[in-house]
mmCIF file of C-alpha atoms and ligand atoms in Angstrom:
data_model
loop_
_atom_site.group_PDB
_atom_site.id
_atom_site.type_symbol
_atom_site.label_atom_id
_atom_site.label_comp_id
_atom_site.label_asym_id
_atom_site.label_seq_id
_atom_site.Cartn_x
_atom_site.Cartn_y
_atom_site.Cartn_z
ATOM 1 C CA UNK Q 1 0.000 0.000 0.000
ATOM 2 C CA UNK Q 2 2.953 2.325 0.479
ATOM 3 C CA UNK Q 3 2.928 3.271 -3.201
ATOM 4 C CA UNK Q 4 -0.761 4.232 -3.213
ATOM 5 C CA UNK Q 5 -0.359 7.662 -1.626
ATOM 6 C CA UNK Q 6 2.387 8.859 -3.982
ATOM 7 C CA UNK Q 7 0.508 7.543 -7.025
ATOM 8 C CA UNK Q 8 -2.716 9.329 -5.987
ATOM 9 C CA UNK Q 9 -0.765 12.560 -5.525
ATOM 10 C CA UNK Q 10 1.152 12.134 -8.783
ATOM 11 C CA UNK Q 11 -1.949 11.454 -10.862
ATOM 12 C CA UNK Q 12 -3.525 14.688 -9.610
ATOM 13 C CA UNK Q 13 -0.335 16.770 -9.827
ATOM 14 C CA UNK Q 14 0.227 15.679 -13.464
ATOM 15 C CA UNK Q 15 -2.843 17.712 -14.379
ATOM 16 C CA UNK Q 16 -3.082 20.355 -11.671
ATOM 17 C CA UNK Q 17 0.325 21.570 -10.440
ATOM 18 C CA UNK Q 18 -0.110 24.984 -12.092
ATOM 19 C CA UNK Q 19 -3.518 25.342 -10.399
ATOM 20 C CA UNK Q 20 -1.897 24.977 -6.998
ATOM 21 C CA UNK Q 21 0.136 28.095 -7.603
ATOM 22 C CA UNK Q 22 -2.925 29.983 -8.885
ATOM 23 C CA UNK Q 23 -4.871 29.005 -5.752
ATOM 24 C CA UNK Q 24 -2.028 30.066 -3.479
ATOM 25 C CA UNK Q 25 -1.635 33.419 -5.245
ATOM 26 C CA UNK Q 26 -5.366 34.074 -5.134
ATOM 27 C CA UNK Q 27 -5.334 33.493 -1.381
ATOM 28 C CA UNK Q 28 -2.157 35.522 -0.953
ATOM 29 C CA UNK Q 29 -3.654 38.554 -2.688
ATOM 30 C CA UNK Q 30 -6.800 38.485 -0.513
ATOM 31 C CA UNK Q 31 -5.651 37.788 3.056
ATOM 32 C CA UNK Q 32 -8.086 37.876 5.976
ATOM 33 C CA UNK Q 33 -7.459 38.101 9.709
ATOM 34 C CA UNK Q 34 -8.462 35.403 12.201
ATOM 35 C CA UNK Q 35 -12.237 34.906 12.576
ATOM 36 C CA UNK Q 36 -12.848 37.109 9.529
ATOM 37 C CA UNK Q 37 -11.870 34.520 6.901
ATOM 38 C CA UNK Q 38 -15.242 34.575 5.084
ATOM 39 C CA UNK Q 39 -13.932 34.919 1.528
ATOM 40 C CA UNK Q 40 -11.170 32.377 2.167
ATOM 41 C CA UNK Q 41 -13.737 29.935 3.536
ATOM 42 C CA UNK Q 42 -16.003 30.466 0.510
ATOM 43 C CA UNK Q 43 -13.044 30.041 -1.861
ATOM 44 C CA UNK Q 44 -12.024 26.713 -0.323
ATOM 45 C CA UNK Q 45 -15.625 25.493 -0.020
ATOM 46 C CA UNK Q 46 -16.258 26.313 -3.690
ATOM 47 C CA UNK Q 47 -13.319 24.194 -4.856
ATOM 48 C CA UNK Q 48 -14.362 21.279 -2.644
ATOM 49 C CA UNK Q 49 -18.009 21.434 -3.722
ATOM 50 C CA UNK Q 50 -17.051 21.456 -7.402
ATOM 51 C CA UNK Q 51 -15.165 18.206 -6.715
ATOM 52 C CA UNK Q 52 -18.407 16.696 -5.374
ATOM 53 C CA UNK Q 53 -17.487 17.034 -1.693
ATOM 54 C CA UNK Q 54 -19.622 18.401 1.158
ATOM 55 C CA UNK Q 55 -17.631 20.878 3.259
ATOM 56 C CA UNK Q 56 -19.097 21.940 6.614
ATOM 57 C CA UNK Q 57 -18.435 25.527 7.667
ATOM 58 C CA UNK Q 58 -17.652 25.927 11.384
ATOM 59 C CA UNK Q 59 -20.321 27.446 13.646
ATOM 60 C CA UNK Q 60 -18.830 30.945 13.766
ATOM 61 C CA UNK Q 61 -18.937 31.175 9.959
ATOM 62 C CA UNK Q 62 -15.258 30.889 9.069
ATOM 63 C CA UNK Q 63 -13.109 27.822 8.596
ATOM 64 C CA UNK Q 64 -14.439 24.490 7.429
ATOM 65 C CA UNK Q 65 -14.112 20.756 7.719
ATOM 66 C CA UNK Q 66 -14.585 18.293 4.866
ATOM 67 C CA UNK Q 67 -14.427 14.492 4.822
ATOM 68 C CA UNK Q 68 -13.100 12.677 1.754
ATOM 69 C CA UNK Q 69 -13.452 8.946 1.142
ATOM 70 C CA UNK Q 70 -15.562 6.016 2.191
ATOM 71 C CA UNK Q 71 -18.187 6.265 4.938
ATOM 72 C CA UNK Q 72 -16.832 3.454 7.065
ATOM 73 C CA UNK Q 73 -13.324 2.797 8.231
ATOM 74 C CA UNK Q 74 -10.875 4.914 10.186
ATOM 75 C CA UNK Q 75 -10.693 8.714 10.050
ATOM 76 C CA UNK Q 76 -7.397 10.556 9.681
ATOM 77 C CA UNK Q 77 -7.185 14.365 9.773
ATOM 78 C CA UNK Q 78 -5.016 16.807 7.844
ATOM 79 C CA UNK Q 79 -4.972 20.386 9.107
ATOM 80 C CA UNK Q 80 -4.232 23.732 7.479
ATOM 81 C CA UNK Q 81 -4.654 27.165 9.071
ATOM 82 C CA UNK Q 82 -6.195 29.844 6.866
ATOM 83 C CA UNK Q 83 -5.746 33.239 8.562
ATOM 84 C CA UNK Q 84 -3.282 36.053 7.827
ATOM 85 C CA UNK Q 85 -1.458 38.622 9.961
ATOM 86 C CA UNK Q 86 -2.016 42.335 10.626
ATOM 87 C CA UNK Q 87 1.173 43.306 8.768
ATOM 88 C CA UNK Q 88 1.666 45.246 5.527
ATOM 89 C CA UNK Q 89 2.804 43.176 2.527
ATOM 90 C CA UNK Q 90 6.149 44.709 1.523
ATOM 91 C CA UNK Q 91 6.807 42.491 -1.506
ATOM 92 C CA UNK Q 92 6.779 43.756 -5.076
ATOM 93 C CA UNK Q 93 5.125 40.759 -6.736
ATOM 94 C CA UNK Q 94 1.992 40.445 -8.899
ATOM 95 C CA UNK Q 95 0.226 38.480 -6.166
ATOM 96 C CA UNK Q 96 0.981 40.860 -3.295
ATOM 97 C CA UNK Q 97 -1.755 41.549 -0.782
ATOM 98 C CA UNK Q 98 -4.524 43.796 -2.051
ATOM 99 C CA UNK Q 99 -5.672 44.466 1.517
ATOM 100 C CA UNK Q 100 -3.855 47.298 3.277
ATOM 101 C CA UNK Q 101 -2.144 46.206 6.479
ATOM 102 C CA UNK Q 102 -2.911 42.483 6.127
ATOM 103 C CA UNK Q 103 -0.523 39.881 4.756
ATOM 104 C CA UNK Q 104 -0.043 36.117 4.583
ATOM 105 C CA UNK Q 105 3.332 36.467 6.290
ATOM 106 C CA UNK Q 106 3.180 33.076 8.027
ATOM 107 C CA UNK Q 107 2.562 30.964 4.913
ATOM 108 C CA UNK Q 108 -1.003 30.003 5.805
ATOM 109 C CA UNK Q 109 -1.903 30.654 2.137
ATOM 110 C CA UNK Q 110 0.556 27.867 1.274
ATOM 111 C CA UNK Q 111 -0.898 25.568 3.935
ATOM 112 C CA UNK Q 112 -4.426 26.224 2.634
ATOM 113 C CA UNK Q 113 -3.584 25.724 -1.063
ATOM 114 C CA UNK Q 114 -1.570 22.575 -0.303
ATOM 115 C CA UNK Q 115 -4.357 21.010 1.770
ATOM 116 C CA UNK Q 116 -6.881 21.949 -0.902
ATOM 117 C CA UNK Q 117 -4.668 20.239 -3.495
ATOM 118 C CA UNK Q 118 -4.277 17.181 -1.258
ATOM 119 C CA UNK Q 119 -8.045 17.063 -0.693
ATOM 120 C CA UNK Q 120 -8.802 17.288 -4.414
ATOM 121 C CA UNK Q 121 -6.209 14.581 -5.140
ATOM 122 C CA UNK Q 122 -7.779 12.309 -2.500
ATOM 123 C CA UNK Q 123 -11.275 13.115 -3.826
ATOM 124 C CA UNK Q 124 -10.219 11.873 -7.263
ATOM 125 C CA UNK Q 125 -9.583 8.513 -5.576
ATOM 126 C CA UNK Q 126 -12.827 8.845 -3.609
ATOM 127 C CA UNK Q 127 -14.571 5.734 -2.359
ATOM 128 C CA UNK Q 128 -11.527 3.550 -2.958
ATOM 129 C CA UNK Q 129 -9.796 5.104 0.081
ATOM 130 C CA UNK Q 130 -9.604 2.675 3.014
ATOM 131 C CA UNK Q 131 -11.428 5.148 5.295
ATOM 132 C CA UNK Q 132 -11.970 8.908 5.479
ATOM 133 C CA UNK Q 133 -9.539 11.787 5.385
ATOM 134 C CA UNK Q 134 -10.845 14.815 7.275
ATOM 135 C CA UNK Q 135 -9.593 18.070 5.789
ATOM 136 C CA UNK Q 136 -9.516 20.772 8.464
ATOM 137 C CA UNK Q 137 -9.229 24.345 7.222
ATOM 138 C CA UNK Q 138 -8.888 25.968 10.617
ATOM 139 C CA UNK Q 139 -9.542 29.676 11.208
ATOM 140 C CA UNK Q 140 -7.759 31.982 13.634
ATOM 141 C CA UNK Q 141 -4.420 30.306 14.311
ATOM 142 C CA UNK Q 142 -2.745 33.668 14.890
ATOM 143 C CA UNK Q 143 -5.152 34.912 17.565
ATOM 144 C CA UNK Q 144 -5.987 33.773 21.075
ATOM 145 C CA UNK Q 145 -7.968 31.786 21.813
ATOM 146 C CA UNK Q 146 -7.106 29.970 18.592
ATOM 147 C CA UNK Q 147 -9.451 28.324 16.105
ATOM 148 C CA UNK Q 148 -8.171 24.832 16.915
ATOM 149 C CA UNK Q 149 -10.258 25.024 20.107
ATOM 150 C CA UNK Q 150 -13.401 25.656 18.003
ATOM 151 C CA UNK Q 151 -12.689 22.618 15.821
ATOM 152 C CA UNK Q 152 -12.197 20.424 18.895
ATOM 153 C CA UNK Q 153 -15.240 21.859 20.709
ATOM 154 C CA UNK Q 154 -17.454 21.170 17.694
ATOM 155 C CA UNK Q 155 -16.581 17.483 17.911
ATOM 156 C CA UNK Q 156 -14.409 17.106 14.831
ATOM 157 C CA UNK Q 157 -11.657 15.227 16.703
ATOM 158 C CA UNK Q 158 -13.928 12.633 18.319
ATOM 159 C CA UNK Q 159 -13.559 9.879 15.710
ATOM 160 C CA UNK Q 160 -10.068 10.840 14.475
ATOM 161 C CA UNK Q 161 -7.217 8.326 14.828
ATOM 162 C CA UNK Q 162 -4.337 10.628 13.906
ATOM 163 C CA UNK Q 163 -3.751 14.193 12.699
ATOM 164 C CA UNK Q 164 -0.987 15.691 10.576
ATOM 165 C CA UNK Q 165 0.019 19.184 9.487
ATOM 166 C CA UNK Q 166 2.817 21.048 7.747
ATOM 167 C CA UNK Q 167 4.104 24.530 8.513
ATOM 168 C CA UNK Q 168 6.314 26.612 6.232
ATOM 169 C CA UNK Q 169 9.938 26.860 7.335
ATOM 170 C CA UNK Q 170 11.803 29.698 5.609
ATOM 171 C CA UNK Q 171 15.175 28.371 6.800
ATOM 172 C CA UNK Q 172 14.701 24.950 5.171
ATOM 173 C CA UNK Q 173 15.356 24.445 1.464
ATOM 174 C CA UNK Q 174 12.370 23.606 -0.727
ATOM 175 C CA UNK Q 175 12.036 19.852 -1.273
ATOM 176 C CA UNK Q 176 12.946 19.092 2.321
ATOM 177 C CA UNK Q 177 10.703 18.415 5.292
ATOM 178 C CA UNK Q 178 11.860 18.864 8.904
ATOM 179 C CA UNK Q 179 10.627 16.270 11.387
ATOM 180 C CA UNK Q 180 10.900 15.868 15.132
ATOM 181 C CA UNK Q 181 9.361 13.490 17.634
ATOM 182 C CA UNK Q 182 8.369 15.085 20.958
ATOM 183 C CA UNK Q 183 8.165 18.848 21.576
ATOM 184 C CA UNK Q 184 8.331 20.992 18.411
ATOM 185 C CA UNK Q 185 7.184 24.431 19.582
ATOM 186 C CA UNK Q 186 6.965 26.128 22.967
ATOM 187 C CA UNK Q 187 4.243 27.423 25.243
ATOM 188 C CA UNK Q 188 3.929 31.180 25.636
ATOM 189 C CA UNK Q 189 1.659 32.582 28.350
ATOM 190 C CA UNK Q 190 1.103 36.110 29.659
ATOM 191 C CA UNK Q 191 1.647 36.947 33.328
ATOM 192 C CA UNK Q 192 0.497 40.103 35.096
ATOM 193 C CA UNK Q 193 1.218 40.766 38.777
ATOM 194 C CA UNK Q 194 -0.607 43.670 40.375
ATOM 195 C CA UNK Q 195 0.367 44.705 43.912
ATOM 196 C CA UNK Q 196 -1.643 47.030 46.127
ATOM 197 C CA UNK Q 197 -1.108 48.681 49.500
ATOM 198 C CA UNK Q 198 -2.256 51.731 51.480
ATOM 199 C CA UNK Q 199 0.480 54.067 50.173
ATOM 200 C CA UNK Q 200 2.262 56.602 52.338
ATOM 201 C CA UNK Q 201 5.280 58.827 52.953
ATOM 202 C CA UNK Q 202 8.719 57.553 51.905
ATOM 203 C CA UNK Q 203 10.071 58.671 55.283
ATOM 204 C CA UNK Q 204 7.915 56.039 57.038
ATOM 205 C CA UNK Q 205 7.947 52.792 54.999
ATOM 206 C CA UNK Q 206 7.554 50.797 58.205
ATOM 207 C CA UNK Q 207 4.085 52.290 58.778
ATOM 208 C CA UNK Q 208 2.729 51.244 55.394
ATOM 209 C CA UNK Q 209 3.565 48.799 52.579
ATOM 210 C CA UNK Q 210 6.689 49.787 50.659
ATOM 211 C CA UNK Q 211 5.053 48.855 47.413
ATOM 212 C CA UNK Q 212 7.925 49.476 45.004
ATOM 213 C CA UNK Q 213 10.273 47.457 47.171
ATOM 214 C CA UNK Q 214 7.775 44.603 47.189
ATOM 215 C CA UNK Q 215 7.304 44.968 43.420
ATOM 216 C CA UNK Q 216 11.072 44.854 42.887
ATOM 217 C CA UNK Q 217 11.259 41.736 45.018
ATOM 218 C CA UNK Q 218 8.680 40.052 42.793
ATOM 219 C CA UNK Q 219 10.327 41.388 39.601
ATOM 220 C CA UNK Q 220 13.617 39.656 40.384
ATOM 221 C CA UNK Q 221 12.506 37.029 42.893
ATOM 222 C CA UNK Q 222 9.818 35.346 40.790
ATOM 223 C CA UNK Q 223 12.064 34.518 37.782
ATOM 224 C CA UNK Q 224 14.809 33.469 40.246
ATOM 225 C CA UNK Q 225 12.524 31.163 42.213
ATOM 226 C CA UNK Q 226 11.063 29.604 39.040
ATOM 227 C CA UNK Q 227 14.587 28.761 37.882
ATOM 228 C CA UNK Q 228 15.027 26.698 41.071
ATOM 229 C CA UNK Q 229 11.541 25.217 41.408
ATOM 230 C CA UNK Q 230 11.133 23.958 37.828
ATOM 231 C CA UNK Q 231 13.342 21.319 36.183
ATOM 232 C CA UNK Q 232 15.918 23.344 34.189
ATOM 233 C CA UNK Q 233 15.399 20.966 31.259
ATOM 234 C CA UNK Q 234 11.853 22.356 30.918
ATOM 235 C CA UNK Q 235 13.387 25.595 29.645
ATOM 236 C CA UNK Q 236 10.938 27.800 31.550
ATOM 237 C CA UNK Q 237 11.747 31.497 31.268
ATOM 238 C CA UNK Q 238 9.759 34.439 32.631
ATOM 239 C CA UNK Q 239 10.766 37.820 31.218
ATOM 240 C CA UNK Q 240 9.064 41.095 32.149
ATOM 241 C CA UNK Q 241 8.160 43.500 29.367
ATOM 242 C CA UNK Q 242 6.462 46.171 31.448
ATOM 243 C CA UNK Q 243 6.804 47.539 34.958
ATOM 244 C CA UNK Q 244 5.161 50.614 36.405
ATOM 245 C CA UNK Q 245 4.416 52.156 39.798
ATOM 246 C CA UNK Q 246 4.478 55.544 41.458
ATOM 247 C CA UNK Q 247 4.722 59.201 40.470
ATOM 248 C CA UNK Q 248 6.418 61.283 43.164
ATOM 249 C CA UNK Q 249 9.923 60.902 44.633
ATOM 250 C CA UNK Q 250 8.636 61.077 48.220
ATOM 251 C CA UNK Q 251 5.341 59.157 48.044
ATOM 252 C CA UNK Q 252 4.941 55.416 48.308
ATOM 253 C CA UNK Q 253 2.361 54.451 45.672
ATOM 254 C CA UNK Q 254 -0.760 52.401 46.276
ATOM 255 C CA UNK Q 255 -0.403 50.231 43.210
ATOM 256 C CA UNK Q 256 2.225 48.727 40.957
ATOM 257 C CA UNK Q 257 2.163 46.323 38.032
ATOM 258 C CA UNK Q 258 4.475 43.864 36.301
ATOM 259 C CA UNK Q 259 3.646 42.279 32.940
ATOM 260 C CA UNK Q 260 5.631 39.698 31.050
ATOM 261 C CA UNK Q 261 5.665 36.457 29.105
ATOM 262 C CA UNK Q 262 6.380 32.999 30.409
ATOM 263 C CA UNK Q 263 7.771 30.596 27.814
ATOM 264 C CA UNK Q 264 8.358 26.933 28.459
ATOM 265 C CA UNK Q 265 9.426 23.976 26.338
ATOM 266 C CA UNK Q 266 7.898 21.239 28.476
ATOM 267 C CA UNK Q 267 4.194 20.473 28.671
ATOM 268 C CA UNK Q 268 4.068 19.214 32.273
ATOM 269 C CA UNK Q 269 5.882 22.336 33.470
ATOM 270 C CA UNK Q 270 3.421 24.439 31.449
ATOM 271 C CA UNK Q 271 0.488 22.741 33.160
ATOM 272 C CA UNK Q 272 1.918 23.463 36.626
ATOM 273 C CA UNK Q 273 3.065 27.031 35.887
ATOM 274 C CA UNK Q 274 -0.037 29.103 36.850
ATOM 275 C CA UNK Q 275 -0.336 27.607 40.355
ATOM 276 C CA UNK Q 276 3.391 27.825 40.923
ATOM 277 C CA UNK Q 277 3.545 31.496 39.848
ATOM 278 C CA UNK Q 278 0.674 32.384 42.206
ATOM 279 C CA UNK Q 279 2.243 30.498 45.104
ATOM 280 C CA UNK Q 280 5.669 32.122 44.675
ATOM 281 C CA UNK Q 281 4.190 35.628 44.347
ATOM 282 C CA UNK Q 282 2.213 35.137 47.579
ATOM 283 C CA UNK Q 283 5.342 33.986 49.367
ATOM 284 C CA UNK Q 284 7.438 36.883 48.097
ATOM 285 C CA UNK Q 285 5.004 39.663 49.039
ATOM 286 C CA UNK Q 286 3.611 38.310 52.314
ATOM 287 C CA UNK Q 287 6.397 39.780 54.547
ATOM 288 C CA UNK Q 288 5.556 43.244 53.163
ATOM 289 C CA UNK Q 289 1.788 42.946 53.574
ATOM 290 C CA UNK Q 290 1.007 43.939 50.000
ATOM 291 C CA UNK Q 291 -2.070 42.510 48.290
ATOM 292 C CA UNK Q 292 -1.139 40.576 45.154
ATOM 293 C CA UNK Q 293 -3.376 39.807 42.184
ATOM 294 C CA UNK Q 294 -1.934 37.480 39.570
ATOM 295 C CA UNK Q 295 -3.588 37.333 36.155
ATOM 296 C CA UNK Q 296 -2.256 34.343 34.273
ATOM 297 C CA UNK Q 297 -3.406 34.098 30.656
ATOM 298 C CA UNK Q 298 -2.892 30.794 28.938
ATOM 299 C CA UNK Q 299 -1.482 30.982 25.424
ATOM 300 C CA UNK Q 300 -0.944 27.644 23.755
ATOM 301 C CA UNK Q 301 0.788 24.528 25.052
ATOM 302 C CA UNK Q 302 3.848 23.209 23.206
ATOM 303 C CA UNK Q 303 3.185 21.054 20.140
ATOM 304 C CA UNK Q 304 4.316 17.609 21.301
ATOM 305 C CA UNK Q 305 4.606 15.280 18.311
ATOM 306 C CA UNK Q 306 3.607 11.674 18.901
ATOM 307 C CA UNK Q 307 6.517 9.270 18.232
ATOM 308 C CA UNK Q 308 4.474 6.764 16.180
ATOM 309 C CA UNK Q 309 2.744 9.484 14.156
ATOM 310 C CA UNK Q 310 6.112 11.139 13.535
ATOM 311 C CA UNK Q 311 7.588 7.828 12.329
ATOM 312 C CA UNK Q 312 4.663 7.456 9.957
ATOM 313 C CA UNK Q 313 5.069 11.017 8.680
ATOM 314 C CA UNK Q 314 8.826 10.520 8.258
ATOM 315 C CA UNK Q 315 8.216 7.353 6.268
ATOM 316 C CA UNK Q 316 5.654 9.221 4.148
ATOM 317 C CA UNK Q 317 8.206 11.955 3.371
ATOM 318 C CA UNK Q 318 10.807 9.355 2.423
ATOM 319 C CA UNK Q 319 8.318 7.488 0.230
ATOM 320 C CA UNK Q 320 6.816 10.534 -1.452
ATOM 321 C CA UNK Q 321 9.924 12.662 -2.027
ATOM 322 C CA UNK Q 322 13.511 12.287 -3.150
ATOM 323 C CA UNK Q 323 16.070 10.557 -0.956
ATOM 324 C CA UNK Q 324 17.335 12.866 1.770
ATOM 325 C CA UNK Q 325 14.150 14.955 1.872
ATOM 326 C CA UNK Q 326 13.363 13.990 5.482
ATOM 327 C CA UNK Q 327 15.642 15.951 7.808
ATOM 328 C CA UNK Q 328 15.720 16.593 11.536
ATOM 329 C CA UNK Q 329 14.397 19.870 12.919
ATOM 330 C CA UNK Q 330 14.752 21.537 16.331
ATOM 331 C CA UNK Q 331 12.250 22.751 18.915
ATOM 332 C CA UNK Q 332 11.431 26.447 18.522
ATOM 333 C CA UNK Q 333 10.216 28.996 21.076
ATOM 334 C CA UNK Q 334 7.313 29.924 18.820
ATOM 335 C CA UNK Q 335 3.727 29.018 19.667
ATOM 336 C CA UNK Q 336 1.322 27.042 17.422
ATOM 337 C CA UNK Q 337 -2.263 26.111 18.238
ATOM 338 C CA UNK Q 338 -1.954 22.720 16.503
ATOM 339 C CA UNK Q 339 -0.971 21.746 20.054
ATOM 340 C CA UNK Q 340 -4.646 21.711 21.109
ATOM 341 C CA UNK Q 341 -5.472 18.869 18.696
ATOM 342 C CA UNK Q 342 -2.683 16.786 20.198
ATOM 343 C CA UNK Q 343 -4.452 16.909 23.581
ATOM 344 C CA UNK Q 344 -7.107 14.702 21.981
ATOM 345 C CA UNK Q 345 -5.486 12.803 19.121
ATOM 346 C CA UNK Q 346 -1.943 11.586 18.436
ATOM 347 C CA UNK Q 347 -0.367 13.410 15.556
ATOM 348 C CA UNK Q 348 2.618 15.168 14.136
ATOM 349 C CA UNK Q 349 3.447 18.529 12.603
ATOM 350 C CA UNK Q 350 6.408 18.838 10.264
ATOM 351 C CA UNK Q 351 8.242 21.818 8.797
ATOM 352 C CA UNK Q 352 7.874 22.325 5.073
ATOM 353 C CA UNK Q 353 10.986 23.685 3.339
ATOM 354 C CA UNK Q 354 10.082 26.826 1.360
ATOM 355 C CA UNK Q 355 13.532 28.439 0.872
ATOM 356 C CA UNK Q 356 14.617 28.888 -2.741
ATOM 357 C CA UNK Q 357 17.794 26.871 -3.426
ATOM 358 C CA UNK Q 358 20.924 28.918 -2.754
ATOM 359 C CA UNK Q 359 19.201 31.813 -0.980
ATOM 360 C CA UNK Q 360 21.629 32.903 1.755
ATOM 361 C CA UNK Q 361 19.496 35.051 4.018
ATOM 362 C CA UNK Q 362 15.870 33.970 3.952
ATOM 363 C CA UNK Q 363 13.270 36.360 5.343
ATOM 364 C CA UNK Q 364 11.700 34.985 8.513
ATOM 365 C CA UNK Q 365 8.019 34.300 9.171
ATOM 366 C CA UNK Q 366 5.887 37.241 10.333
ATOM 367 C CA UNK Q 367 7.762 39.747 8.159
ATOM 368 C CA UNK Q 368 6.287 41.729 5.285
ATOM 369 C CA UNK Q 369 8.933 40.472 2.826
ATOM 370 C CA UNK Q 370 8.356 36.772 3.598
ATOM 371 C CA UNK Q 371 7.701 34.672 0.495
ATOM 372 C CA UNK Q 372 8.100 31.047 -0.562
ATOM 373 C CA UNK Q 373 9.485 29.014 -3.440
ATOM 374 C CA UNK Q 374 6.216 27.664 -4.847
ATOM 375 C CA UNK Q 375 7.887 24.354 -5.652
ATOM 376 C CA UNK Q 376 6.952 23.649 -2.019
ATOM 377 C CA UNK Q 377 3.288 23.298 -3.030
ATOM 378 C CA UNK Q 378 3.457 19.960 -4.896
ATOM 379 C CA UNK Q 379 5.921 18.752 -2.253
ATOM 380 C CA UNK Q 380 3.324 19.438 0.434
ATOM 381 C CA UNK Q 381 0.567 17.709 -1.569
ATOM 382 C CA UNK Q 382 2.734 14.596 -1.977
ATOM 383 C CA UNK Q 383 3.530 14.458 1.745
ATOM 384 C CA UNK Q 384 -0.028 15.115 2.968
ATOM 385 C CA UNK Q 385 -1.639 12.587 0.631
ATOM 386 C CA UNK Q 386 0.972 9.926 1.328
ATOM 387 C CA UNK Q 387 0.790 10.405 5.098
ATOM 388 C CA UNK Q 388 -3.026 10.289 5.121
ATOM 389 C CA UNK Q 389 -3.243 7.127 3.033
ATOM 390 C CA UNK Q 390 -0.499 5.439 5.052
ATOM 391 C CA UNK Q 391 -2.273 6.354 8.311
ATOM 392 C CA UNK Q 392 -5.597 4.976 7.032
ATOM 393 C CA UNK Q 393 -3.885 1.801 5.963
ATOM 394 C CA UNK Q 394 -2.167 1.222 9.295
ATOM 395 C CA UNK Q 395 -5.156 2.265 11.468
HETATM 396 NI NI1 NI R 1 1.854 30.037 11.218
#
């Protein structure tokens, strides 16, 4: 069965490779922000419906899910994210964004076009598939809370055996795919500590709460304590980005605030972090008598790739592409809401090489000059189709 996926992809690509680029450029020129992807949703739905499929738009009206294949048998999911970023497109290309201040600077146009191509290729094989492939065109990856939570909440993971996704990697040459078992991205949460006291004269700190002293103790003491209370291998790091308190040189203020981000590579440490932060803050301020309010906003957990799913995806890359295409990749400190699916279903996300051969200094994601070598599109179709068919066959 290992040759089935590549042959399904090849048969479709023989006729449609140029269309992939047209689809990607159409999406690129008309980017939409998270939860506003109405035209993108209609564009994808139109292509799927013309292939005889029945896409289901998510409840909030953007993003869609579409099953391809036979009614019975296992279900395997492929996921693309469809939203763009609030950044101006700085490229001088015919397909540049036509929407001021919005740009597909994270390659989600590529993810969407590639999954659409993979879905159409699988649809051409239709009922002969040994199960169903669920295409997930997820909205709102770039905003919090992310659209992955909507897909999960609406029940689309309940019957899924495994899920796979690709994300553009501007540092990796086109034709290659970066794979990693275990953690691939990091968690990034927001922490705010607000201290309050009665205020007073700086000549008599002992009669009140020396709020700035207490705030300074938390500012340095909390990151220090975390570095000793959490396994250093978890890579937890709290860095403040904002601190403010007080106005006058001789008045102790009533309120002060610290705001920062907490990043962590390890999922268990991420789960424990909010309680630990609250506990340490309480301990640090209690000698001073200040009142502490901690607001801990969850971002996303790390993407933790399942070993078996990653082996399957690696084998799919090796089967579908040229020798040497499957390469190792490293964990990044970026966040990615694909992580939420992996709370429910084993799966794996890989990095899709999009760097033109020989380019020395590729532009990073989330920059207005970011672009891809479109040879990545058929590569992505081959990998997605091959992985999905292999997963259905082994389920
Ligand atoms: Ni992205």
